[in-house]
Coordinates of C-alpha atoms in Angstrom, one line a residue:
Chain J
X2 CA -19.4 -19.7 -19.2
X3 CA -17.5 -20.7 -16.2
X4 CA -20.4 -19.6 -14.1
X5 CA -22.8 -22.4 -14.8
X6 CA -20.0 -25.0 -14.5
X7 CA -19.0 -23.7 -11.1
X8 CA -22.5 -23.6 -9.8
X9 CA -23.1 -27.1 -10.9
X10 CA -20.1 -28.5 -8.9
X11 CA -20.6 -26.1 -6.1
X12 CA -24.0 -27.0 -5.1
X13 CA -25.9 -24.0 -3.8
X14 CA -23.0 -22.1 -2.2
X15 CA -21.9 -20.0 -5.1
X16 CA -25.5 -19.2 -6.1
X17 CA -26.1 -18.1 -2.6
X18 CA -23.0 -15.9 -2.5
X19 CA -23.7 -14.4 -5.9
X20 CA -27.3 -13.7 -5.1
X21 CA -26.3 -12.2 -1.8
X22 CA -23.7 -9.9 -3.5
X23 CA -26.3 -8.9 -6.1
X24 CA -28.9 -8.1 -3.5
X25 CA -26.4 -6.0 -1.6
X26 CA -25.6 -3.9 -4.7
X27 CA -29.2 -3.4 -5.4
X28 CA -30.0 -2.4 -1.9
X29 CA -27.0 0.0 -1.8
X30 CA -28.0 1.5 -5.1
X31 CA -31.5 2.1 -3.8
X32 CA -30.1 3.8 -0.7
X33 CA -31.9 1.5 1.6
X34 CA -30.5 0.3 5.0
X35 CA -30.3 -3.3 6.1
X36 CA -32.8 -2.6 8.9
X37 CA -35.3 -1.1 6.4
X38 CA -34.8 -4.1 4.1
X39 CA -35.2 -6.4 7.1
X40 CA -38.6 -4.9 8.0
X41 CA -40.0 -5.7 4.6
X42 CA -39.2 -9.4 5.0
X43 CA -40.1 -9.5 8.7
X44 CA -36.5 -10.0 9.8
X45 CA -33.6 -8.2 11.4
X46 CA -30.8 -6.2 9.8
X47 CA -28.4 -8.9 10.7
X48 CA -30.5 -11.5 8.9
X49 CA -30.1 -9.3 5.8
X50 CA -26.4 -9.1 6.5
X51 CA -26.2 -13.0 6.6
X52 CA -28.3 -13.3 3.4
X53 CA -26.0 -10.8 1.6
X54 CA -23.0 -12.8 2.6
X55 CA -24.5 -15.9 1.2
X56 CA -24.5 -17.7 4.6
X57 CA -28.1 -18.8 4.6
X58 CA -30.7 -19.9 2.0
X59 CA -33.4 -17.6 0.6
X60 CA -37.1 -17.8 0.7
X61 CA -38.4 -17.1 -2.8
X62 CA -41.0 -14.8 -1.4
X63 CA -38.3 -12.8 0.5
X64 CA -36.3 -12.3 -2.7
X65 CA -39.4 -11.2 -4.5
X66 CA -40.2 -8.7 -1.8
X67 CA -36.7 -7.4 -1.7
X68 CA -36.5 -6.9 -5.5
X69 CA -39.7 -4.8 -5.3
X70 CA -38.3 -2.8 -2.5
X71 CA -35.1 -2.2 -4.4
X72 CA -37.0 -0.9 -7.4
X73 CA -36.1 -3.9 -9.7
X74 CA -39.1 -4.1 -11.9
X75 CA -37.6 -5.4 -15.1
X76 CA -38.9 -9.0 -15.7
X77 CA -35.6 -10.4 -17.0
X78 CA -33.6 -8.9 -14.0
X79 CA -36.1 -10.4 -11.6
X80 CA -36.1 -13.7 -13.3
X81 CA -32.3 -13.9 -13.0
X82 CA -32.4 -13.3 -9.3
X83 CA -35.2 -15.8 -8.7
X84 CA -33.4 -18.4 -10.7
X85 CA -30.3 -17.9 -8.6
X86 CA -32.5 -18.2 -5.5
X87 CA -33.8 -21.5 -6.7
X88 CA -30.3 -22.8 -7.3
X89 CA -29.3 -21.4 -3.9
X90 CA -31.9 -23.6 -2.3
X91 CA -31.0 -26.8 -4.0
X92 CA -29.8 -29.6 -1.6
X93 CA -26.1 -30.1 -1.7
X94 CA -24.5 -33.6 -1.9
X95 CA -22.9 -33.2 1.6
X96 CA -26.4 -33.1 3.2
X97 CA -26.2 -36.9 3.2
X98 CA -23.5 -36.6 5.8
X99 CA -25.5 -34.2 7.9
X100 CA -24.9 -36.1 11.1
X101 CA -21.1 -35.6 10.9
X102 CA -21.0 -32.1 9.4
X103 CA -21.1 -29.5 12.2
X104 CA -23.0 -26.4 11.2
X105 CA -19.9 -24.3 11.4
X106 CA -18.2 -26.5 8.8
X107 CA -20.9 -26.6 6.2
X108 CA -20.3 -23.3 4.6
X109 CA -16.7 -24.3 4.1
X110 CA -17.6 -27.5 2.3
X111 CA -19.7 -25.5 -0.2
X112 CA -17.1 -22.9 -0.7
X113 CA -14.3 -25.4 -1.1
X114 CA -16.2 -27.2 -3.8
X115 CA -16.9 -23.9 -5.5
X116 CA -13.4 -22.3 -5.3
X117 CA -11.2 -21.7 -8.4
X118 CA -8.1 -21.7 -6.2
X119 CA -7.5 -23.2 -2.8
X120 CA -4.4 -22.1 -1.0
X121 CA -3.6 -23.8 2.3
X122 CA -0.8 -23.8 4.9
X123 CA -0.6 -26.7 7.3
X124 CA 1.9 -27.2 10.1
X125 CA 0.8 -30.4 11.7
X126 CA -1.2 -32.6 9.3
X127 CA -1.3 -33.2 5.6
X128 CA -4.1 -31.1 4.1
X129 CA -7.4 -32.9 4.0
X130 CA -7.6 -32.9 0.3
X131 CA -4.3 -34.6 0.0
X132 CA -4.8 -37.3 2.6
X133 CA -4.8 -41.1 2.0
X134 CA -7.7 -43.0 3.5
X135 CA -5.4 -44.6 6.1
X136 CA -3.8 -41.3 7.1
X137 CA -7.3 -39.6 7.2
X138 CA -8.7 -42.4 9.4
X139 CA -5.9 -41.9 11.9
X140 CA -6.3 -38.1 12.0
X141 CA -10.1 -38.4 12.4
X142 CA -9.7 -40.9 15.2
X143 CA -7.3 -38.6 17.0
X144 CA -9.9 -35.8 16.8
X145 CA -12.6 -38.1 18.1
X146 CA -10.7 -39.5 21.0
X147 CA -13.8 -40.3 23.1
X148 CA -16.4 -40.6 20.5
X149 CA -18.0 -43.7 19.1
X150 CA -16.2 -45.7 16.4
X151 CA -19.3 -45.4 14.2
X152 CA -18.6 -41.7 13.7
X153 CA -15.3 -42.4 12.0
X154 CA -16.5 -44.0 8.8
X155 CA -18.9 -41.4 7.6
X156 CA -16.3 -38.7 8.2
X157 CA -13.8 -40.6 6.3
X158 CA -16.2 -41.2 3.4
X159 CA -17.0 -37.4 3.4
X160 CA -13.3 -36.5 3.3
X161 CA -12.7 -38.9 0.4
X162 CA -15.8 -37.5 -1.4
X163 CA -14.4 -34.0 -1.1
X164 CA -11.2 -35.1 -2.8
X165 CA -13.1 -36.2 -5.9
X166 CA -13.1 -32.6 -7.1
X167 CA -9.4 -32.8 -7.9
X168 CA -10.2 -35.4 -10.6
X169 CA -13.2 -33.7 -12.2
X170 CA -12.8 -32.2 -15.7
X171 CA -12.6 -28.6 -14.5
X172 CA -10.7 -29.0 -11.3
X173 CA -9.7 -26.1 -9.0
X174 CA -6.1 -25.3 -8.5
X175 CA -4.8 -26.6 -5.1
X176 CA -1.7 -24.8 -3.9
X177 CA -0.6 -26.3 -0.5
X178 CA 2.3 -25.2 1.6
X179 CA 3.2 -27.7 4.3
X180 CA 5.7 -27.3 7.0
X181 CA 8.5 -29.8 7.0
X182 CA 7.1 -31.1 10.4
X183 CA 4.2 -32.5 8.5
X184 CA 6.6 -34.9 6.7
X185 CA 8.3 -35.8 10.0
X186 CA 5.4 -36.2 12.4
X187 CA 4.5 -39.9 12.4
X188 CA 0.8 -40.3 12.0
X189 CA -0.3 -43.9 12.2
X190 CA 3.2 -45.4 11.9
X191 CA 5.8 -45.8 9.2
X192 CA 3.7 -47.7 6.6
X193 CA 0.9 -45.1 6.7
X194 CA 3.4 -42.3 6.4
X195 CA 5.1 -43.9 3.5
X196 CA 1.8 -44.4 1.7
X197 CA 0.9 -40.8 2.5
X198 CA 4.1 -39.2 1.2
X199 CA 4.0 -41.4 -1.9
X200 CA 0.4 -40.2 -2.5
X201 CA 1.4 -36.6 -2.3
X202 CA 4.3 -37.1 -4.7
X203 CA 1.8 -38.7 -7.2
X204 CA -0.7 -35.9 -6.8
X205 CA 2.0 -33.4 -7.7
X206 CA 1.9 -34.9 -11.2
X207 CA -1.5 -33.3 -11.6
X208 CA -1.1 -29.9 -13.3
X209 CA -3.5 -28.3 -10.9
X210 CA -1.9 -29.5 -7.7
X211 CA 1.2 -27.8 -6.2
X212 CA 2.9 -28.7 -2.9
X213 CA 5.6 -26.6 -1.5
X214 CA 7.6 -27.7 1.6
X215 CA 8.5 -25.0 4.1
X216 CA 11.8 -26.4 5.5
X217 CA 12.9 -26.0 9.1
X218 CA 15.7 -23.8 7.9
X219 CA 13.2 -21.2 6.7
X220 CA 12.7 -20.1 10.3
X221 CA 9.4 -19.1 11.7
X222 CA 6.5 -17.4 10.0
X223 CA 3.4 -16.0 11.8
X224 CA 0.3 -17.3 10.1
X225 CA -2.0 -16.9 13.1
X226 CA -0.2 -19.8 14.6
X227 CA -2.1 -22.6 12.9
X228 CA -3.4 -24.0 9.7
X229 CA -5.0 -21.5 7.2
X230 CA -7.0 -21.9 4.1
X231 CA -7.7 -19.2 1.5
X232 CA -10.4 -19.8 -1.1
X233 CA -10.6 -17.7 -4.3
X234 CA -13.6 -17.8 -6.6
X235 CA -13.7 -17.3 -10.4
X236 CA -16.5 -14.8 -10.1
X237 CA -15.1 -11.3 -10.2
X238 CA -17.4 -9.9 -7.5
X239 CA -16.9 -12.6 -4.9
X240 CA -14.2 -11.8 -2.4
X241 CA -11.5 -14.3 -1.2
X242 CA -12.5 -16.2 2.0
X243 CA -10.1 -17.1 4.7
X244 CA -11.0 -20.2 6.8
X245 CA -9.5 -20.7 10.2
X246 CA -10.6 -24.0 11.9
X247 CA -10.7 -24.3 15.6
X248 CA -11.5 -27.3 17.8
X249 CA -15.2 -26.7 18.1
X250 CA -15.8 -23.8 15.7
X251 CA -14.4 -22.0 12.7
X252 CA -13.7 -18.4 11.7
X253 CA -14.6 -17.1 8.2
X254 CA -13.0 -13.9 7.0
X255 CA -14.1 -12.2 3.8
X256 CA -13.6 -8.5 4.3
X257 CA -10.6 -7.5 2.1
X258 CA -9.0 -5.7 5.0
X259 CA -9.1 -9.0 7.0
X260 CA -8.1 -11.4 4.2
X261 CA -5.3 -9.3 2.7
X262 CA -2.8 -9.9 5.6
X263 CA -3.4 -13.7 5.0
X264 CA -2.8 -13.3 1.3
X265 CA 0.4 -11.6 2.0
X266 CA 1.5 -14.3 4.4
X267 CA 0.7 -16.9 1.8
X268 CA 2.9 -15.1 -0.7
X269 CA 5.8 -14.7 1.6
X270 CA 5.5 -18.4 2.7
X271 CA 5.5 -19.4 -0.9
X272 CA 8.6 -17.4 -1.6
X273 CA 10.4 -18.8 1.4
X274 CA 9.3 -22.4 0.9
X275 CA 11.1 -24.7 -1.5
X276 CA 9.9 -24.4 -5.1
X277 CA 7.5 -27.2 -6.2
X278 CA 10.3 -29.3 -8.0
X279 CA 12.6 -29.2 -4.9
X280 CA 9.7 -30.0 -2.7
X281 CA 9.1 -33.2 -4.5
X282 CA 12.7 -34.1 -4.0
X283 CA 12.4 -33.4 -0.3
X284 CA 9.4 -35.7 -0.1
X285 CA 11.3 -38.4 -2.0
X286 CA 14.2 -38.0 0.4
X287 CA 11.9 -38.3 3.4
X288 CA 10.3 -41.4 1.9
X289 CA 13.8 -43.0 1.6
X290 CA 14.5 -42.2 5.2
X291 CA 11.4 -43.9 6.5
Chain T
X92 CA 14.1 -14.5 9.8
X93 CA 15.0 -13.7 6.2
X94 CA 14.1 -10.3 4.7
X95 CA 10.7 -10.3 3.2
X96 CA 11.2 -11.0 -0.5
X97 CA 7.9 -9.5 -1.6
X98 CA 7.3 -5.8 -1.1
X99 CA 3.6 -5.0 -0.6
X100 CA 4.2 -1.3 0.3
X101 CA 5.3 -0.1 -3.2
X102 CA 3.0 -0.5 -6.1
X103 CA 4.3 -2.8 -8.7
X104 CA 3.8 -3.0 -12.5
X105 CA 2.9 -6.7 -12.6
X106 CA 0.3 -6.3 -9.9
X107 CA -1.2 -3.1 -11.4
X108 CA -1.4 -4.9 -14.8
X109 CA -3.1 -7.8 -13.0
X110 CA -5.6 -5.3 -11.5
X111 CA -6.3 -3.8 -14.9
X112 CA -6.9 -7.3 -16.3
X113 CA -9.5 -8.0 -13.7
X114 CA -7.3 -10.3 -11.6
X115 CA -7.3 -10.6 -7.9
X116 CA -3.5 -10.8 -7.3
X117 CA -2.9 -7.2 -6.3
X118 CA -2.5 -5.1 -3.2
X119 CA -4.4 -1.9 -2.2
X120 CA -1.4 0.2 -3.2
X121 CA -1.5 -1.3 -6.7
X122 CA -5.2 -0.6 -7.1
X123 CA -4.7 3.0 -5.8
X124 CA -1.9 3.5 -8.3
X125 CA -3.8 1.7 -11.1
X126 CA -6.9 3.9 -10.5
X127 CA -4.7 7.0 -10.5
X128 CA -3.2 6.2 -13.8
X129 CA -6.6 5.3 -15.2
X130 CA -7.9 8.7 -14.2
X131 CA -5.4 10.1 -16.8
X132 CA -5.8 7.3 -19.4
X133 CA -9.0 5.4 -18.8
X134 CA -8.5 3.4 -22.0
X135 CA -5.5 1.5 -20.5
X136 CA -7.9 -1.2 -19.3
X137 CA -8.8 -1.9 -22.9
X138 CA -5.2 -1.7 -23.9
X139 CA -4.1 -4.2 -21.3
X140 CA -6.7 -6.6 -22.5
X141 CA -5.9 -6.1 -26.1
X142 CA -2.3 -6.8 -25.3
X143 CA -3.2 -10.2 -23.7
X144 CA -5.4 -11.1 -26.7
X145 CA -2.4 -10.2 -29.0
X146 CA -0.3 -12.7 -27.0
X147 CA -2.8 -15.5 -27.6
X148 CA -3.1 -14.7 -31.3
X149 CA 0.7 -14.4 -31.8
X150 CA 1.4 -17.7 -30.0
X151 CA -1.3 -19.4 -32.0
X152 CA 0.2 -18.0 -35.2
X153 CA 3.7 -19.1 -34.3
X154 CA 2.7 -22.6 -33.3
X155 CA 0.1 -23.3 -35.9
X156 CA 1.4 -21.5 -38.9
X157 CA 5.1 -21.3 -38.3
X158 CA 5.6 -24.6 -36.5
X159 CA 7.4 -23.0 -33.5
X160 CA 7.7 -25.3 -30.5
X161 CA 10.0 -23.3 -28.2
X162 CA 9.2 -20.1 -26.4
X163 CA 11.2 -17.7 -24.4
X164 CA 8.7 -15.4 -22.6
X165 CA 10.5 -12.5 -21.0
X166 CA 8.5 -10.4 -18.5
X167 CA 5.9 -13.1 -17.8
X168 CA 3.8 -11.1 -15.4
X169 CA 1.3 -12.7 -12.9
X170 CA -0.5 -15.8 -14.3
X171 CA -3.8 -15.0 -15.9
X172 CA -6.0 -16.9 -18.4
X173 CA -4.3 -18.2 -21.6
X174 CA -0.7 -17.9 -20.5
X175 CA 1.8 -18.6 -23.2
X176 CA 2.3 -22.3 -22.5
X177 CA -1.4 -22.9 -22.2
X178 CA -2.1 -21.5 -25.7
X179 CA 0.9 -23.2 -27.2
X180 CA 0.5 -26.6 -25.6
X181 CA -3.2 -26.7 -26.4
X182 CA -2.1 -26.8 -30.1
X183 CA 1.1 -28.7 -29.7
X184 CA 1.5 -30.3 -26.2
X185 CA 5.2 -30.9 -26.8
X186 CA 6.0 -27.1 -26.7
X187 CA 8.7 -26.0 -24.4
X188 CA 8.4 -22.7 -22.6
X189 CA 10.8 -20.7 -20.4
X190 CA 9.3 -17.9 -18.4
X191 CA 11.6 -15.1 -17.3
X192 CA 10.8 -12.5 -14.7
X193 CA 12.7 -10.7 -11.9
X194 CA 9.7 -10.1 -9.6
X195 CA 9.6 -12.6 -6.7
X196 CA 5.8 -12.5 -6.5
X197 CA 5.5 -13.4 -10.2
X198 CA 8.1 -16.2 -9.9
X199 CA 6.4 -17.7 -6.9
X200 CA 3.0 -17.7 -8.7
X201 CA 4.4 -18.9 -12.0
X202 CA 6.2 -21.9 -10.4
X203 CA 3.1 -22.9 -8.5
X204 CA 0.5 -22.3 -11.1
X205 CA 2.0 -22.5 -14.6
X206 CA 2.4 -26.3 -14.9
X207 CA 3.4 -27.8 -18.2
X208 CA 1.7 -30.6 -20.1
X209 CA 3.4 -33.9 -19.5
X210 CA 4.7 -34.0 -23.1
X211 CA 6.3 -30.5 -23.0
X212 CA 8.2 -28.5 -20.5
X213 CA 8.0 -25.2 -18.6
X214 CA 10.8 -23.6 -16.6
X215 CA 10.7 -20.3 -14.7
X216 CA 13.9 -18.4 -14.3
X217 CA 14.8 -15.4 -12.2
X218 CA 16.7 -13.0 -14.4
X219 CA 16.8 -9.4 -15.4
X220 CA 16.3 -8.3 -19.0
X221 CA 19.4 -6.1 -18.5
X222 CA 21.5 -9.2 -18.3
X223 CA 20.4 -11.0 -21.5
X224 CA 23.4 -13.4 -21.5
X225 CA 22.2 -14.8 -18.2
X226 CA 18.7 -15.3 -19.6
X227 CA 20.1 -17.3 -22.5
X228 CA 22.4 -19.3 -20.3
X229 CA 19.7 -20.3 -17.9
X230 CA 17.1 -20.9 -20.6
X231 CA 19.5 -23.3 -22.4
X232 CA 18.7 -25.9 -19.7
X233 CA 15.2 -26.2 -21.2
X234 CA 15.4 -24.8 -24.7
X235 CA 17.5 -26.0 -27.7
X236 CA 19.2 -22.9 -29.0
X237 CA 20.1 -24.7 -32.3
X238 CA 16.4 -24.8 -33.2
X239 CA 14.0 -21.9 -33.7
X240 CA 12.7 -20.1 -30.6
X241 CA 10.0 -17.5 -30.3
X242 CA 11.0 -14.7 -28.1
X243 CA 8.0 -13.0 -26.5
X244 CA 8.6 -9.5 -25.0
X245 CA 5.2 -8.1 -24.1
X246 CA 5.2 -4.9 -22.2
X247 CA 8.8 -5.3 -21.1
X248 CA 10.9 -3.2 -23.4
X249 CA 9.2 -0.1 -22.1
X250 CA 11.2 -0.6 -18.9
X251 CA 14.4 -0.2 -20.8
X252 CA 14.3 3.5 -21.2
X253 CA 17.7 4.0 -22.9
X254 CA 17.2 3.3 -26.6
X255 CA 20.8 2.2 -27.2
X256 CA 20.7 -0.2 -24.3
X257 CA 17.4 -1.6 -25.6
X258 CA 19.0 -2.2 -29.0
X259 CA 22.0 -3.9 -27.4
X260 CA 19.8 -6.2 -25.3
X261 CA 17.7 -7.2 -28.4
X262 CA 20.9 -7.8 -30.3
X263 CA 22.2 -10.2 -27.6
X264 CA 19.0 -12.2 -27.4
X265 CA 18.4 -12.3 -31.2
X266 CA 22.1 -13.2 -31.6
X267 CA 21.6 -16.3 -29.4
X268 CA 18.8 -17.9 -31.5
X269 CA 19.1 -19.4 -35.0
X270 CA 17.6 -18.3 -38.2
X271 CA 13.8 -19.0 -38.4
X272 CA 13.3 -17.8 -34.8
X273 CA 10.7 -15.1 -34.1
X274 CA 10.6 -11.9 -32.0
X275 CA 7.3 -10.6 -30.7
X276 CA 7.1 -7.2 -29.0
X277 CA 4.3 -5.1 -27.5
X278 CA 4.9 -1.7 -26.1
X279 CA 2.9 1.3 -24.9
X280 CA 3.2 4.1 -27.5
X281 CA 2.8 7.9 -28.0
X282 CA 0.5 7.2 -30.9
X283 CA -2.6 7.4 -28.9
X284 CA -3.9 10.1 -26.6
X285 CA -0.3 11.3 -26.4
X286 CA -1.0 14.2 -23.9
X287 CA -2.7 12.4 -21.1
X288 CA -0.4 9.4 -21.6
X289 CA 2.6 11.7 -21.1
X290 CA 1.0 13.0 -17.8
X291 CA 0.3 9.5 -16.6
X292 CA 3.9 8.5 -17.5
X293 CA 5.4 11.4 -15.6
X294 CA 3.2 10.4 -12.6
X295 CA 4.3 6.8 -12.8
X296 CA 8.0 7.7 -13.0
X297 CA 7.8 10.0 -10.0
X298 CA 6.0 7.4 -7.9
X299 CA 9.1 5.3 -7.0
X300 CA 8.1 2.4 -9.3
X301 CA 10.4 1.1 -12.0
X302 CA 11.1 3.8 -14.6
X303 CA 9.4 3.3 -17.9
X304 CA 8.9 5.0 -21.2
X305 CA 6.5 5.3 -24.2
X306 CA 7.8 5.0 -27.7
X307 CA 6.6 6.0 -31.1
X308 CA 5.7 3.5 -33.8
X309 CA 8.9 4.6 -35.7
X310 CA 11.0 3.8 -32.6
X311 CA 9.4 0.4 -32.4
X312 CA 10.1 -0.3 -36.0
X313 CA 13.8 0.3 -35.2
X314 CA 13.6 -2.6 -32.7
X315 CA 12.8 -4.9 -35.6
X316 CA 15.7 -3.8 -37.9
X317 CA 17.4 -6.7 -39.5
X318 CA 14.4 -8.9 -39.1
X319 CA 11.4 -9.7 -41.5
X320 CA 8.3 -8.2 -40.0
X321 CA 5.2 -10.4 -40.4
X322 CA 2.1 -8.8 -41.9
X323 CA 0.6 -6.4 -40.9
X324 CA 3.8 -5.0 -39.3
X325 CA 3.8 -2.8 -36.2
X326 CA 0.2 -1.9 -35.4
X327 CA -2.1 -1.2 -32.5
X328 CA -2.7 -4.5 -30.8
X329 CA -6.3 -5.2 -31.9
X330 CA -5.2 -4.7 -35.6
X331 CA -2.6 -7.5 -35.5
X332 CA -4.2 -10.5 -37.4
X333 CA -7.6 -10.1 -35.7
X334 CA -9.7 -13.2 -35.2
X335 CA -12.3 -13.5 -37.9
X336 CA -14.4 -15.5 -35.5
X337 CA -14.8 -12.3 -33.3
X338 CA -16.1 -9.7 -35.7
X339 CA -16.8 -6.2 -34.6
X340 CA -15.3 -2.8 -34.9
X341 CA -11.6 -2.6 -34.2
X342 CA -10.8 0.1 -31.7
X343 CA -7.2 1.3 -31.5
X344 CA -5.4 1.1 -28.2
X345 CA -2.2 2.6 -26.8
X346 CA -0.2 -0.7 -27.0
X347 CA 1.3 -1.4 -30.3
X348 CA 2.8 -4.8 -31.3
X349 CA 4.7 -6.6 -34.0
X350 CA 6.0 -10.1 -34.8
X351 CA 9.1 -10.6 -36.9
X352 CA 11.2 -13.5 -38.2
X353 CA 15.0 -13.7 -37.9
X354 CA 16.3 -14.3 -41.4

């Protein structure tokens, strides 16, 4: 089953999201409000809301109490939920990088590792998962203008570690659309740019990596103005998540009404961008120019 | 700004199909339309799945038992699990596959997500079944038309409502491939729950989506005239060479299918 495989790579995130979705269905079936559920576990309705979205970990005792409240008495059903809760609390590998992972970024890390399909649109930088160490170091330094040098290395290591999922046996599909300006903006100088573009051309050889270049001639496209990432999960009952990163925080959208416009934008961007084969030629041409 | 190439305001067969198959590549209009049709013919979900399983079994049969290495898949649809090239290349990585569709959303997804094995090849062409000569011309860039080709036409002939036109199209495409090539067709029929199916069809055709039709088994047999039908002939999808590894009671569905060899 794809389930177990995903959970294993994903760390606790998918387990959390699945358990959250399960608890929400049980609560709704039982006709119980979030506030009522909150009282039973000595918490607020919004805490229940966060639990059901898989944003936080679960106390086993809380899950146990909620199951009783929702009228789930079958031993096997309860055991499944408790097992998910245990997985949901397992430490994730990125905990090691705790110092450099802001709290608003942590959910993204988990979901990215758990996704079946990652679609991203970037207008300024090469997407993190496609960056070379040299390019990534330059971008991280740019973002950390005033900070200590010592913060650069752990961030770089974390970014490279994230990329490992592209080489695991059951990799996610990465479908990136990059604006032509990404190929033209010089990050770190000619040598670093040459290495970066060569790296992207090589990654396109992987069956699960697709890069499409949106040429300047395609005109403008509103995508909220900046970079967008959409994550899709294999699990049928997990919704797509749109991730919008800002300078000091991030926005996560997962209501279908909110994510659908982004999905539409991704589809029209993909239709307007060069097809994957032409995009490789464009990258080669840029390489020759540099 | 260019005109939007993908229309998300009208429901679309490929996206409705994706919804019935449990995919996530569909818009609310598609789900609404899909649910409406299911309210007449609830078994369509089972039929859609049976049609996909037929594709897998047919491709396996063609590659494994008949040694076919080239596929022309017309009416690709949105990528799902076990797409034609994946099934074929899993057995013989050197297989070459050309996907044909006229839906921009399908093409964009197919080009991005249906990547070939390094030993084989996949191409994706934008063409309409009503212009079979164009399909053959464009496919010739990837396929060798002097060697046998398996033509896959799943759930596509139902969009050619006129029977004469359908025969002419099949004639053109079969005429372009050599002896030893294969034709696979699946098609929604009037053989199953005919009355609700007719109501659903009328609803579909009045909704502004591409016109389609149901055909009887006898009409499907006519599509295969001049070819040698492979056993068990034209049957409900789950009855076509079922997997012995997946025992269980066979339940008939609305989609019928057949595979035939060009003599």
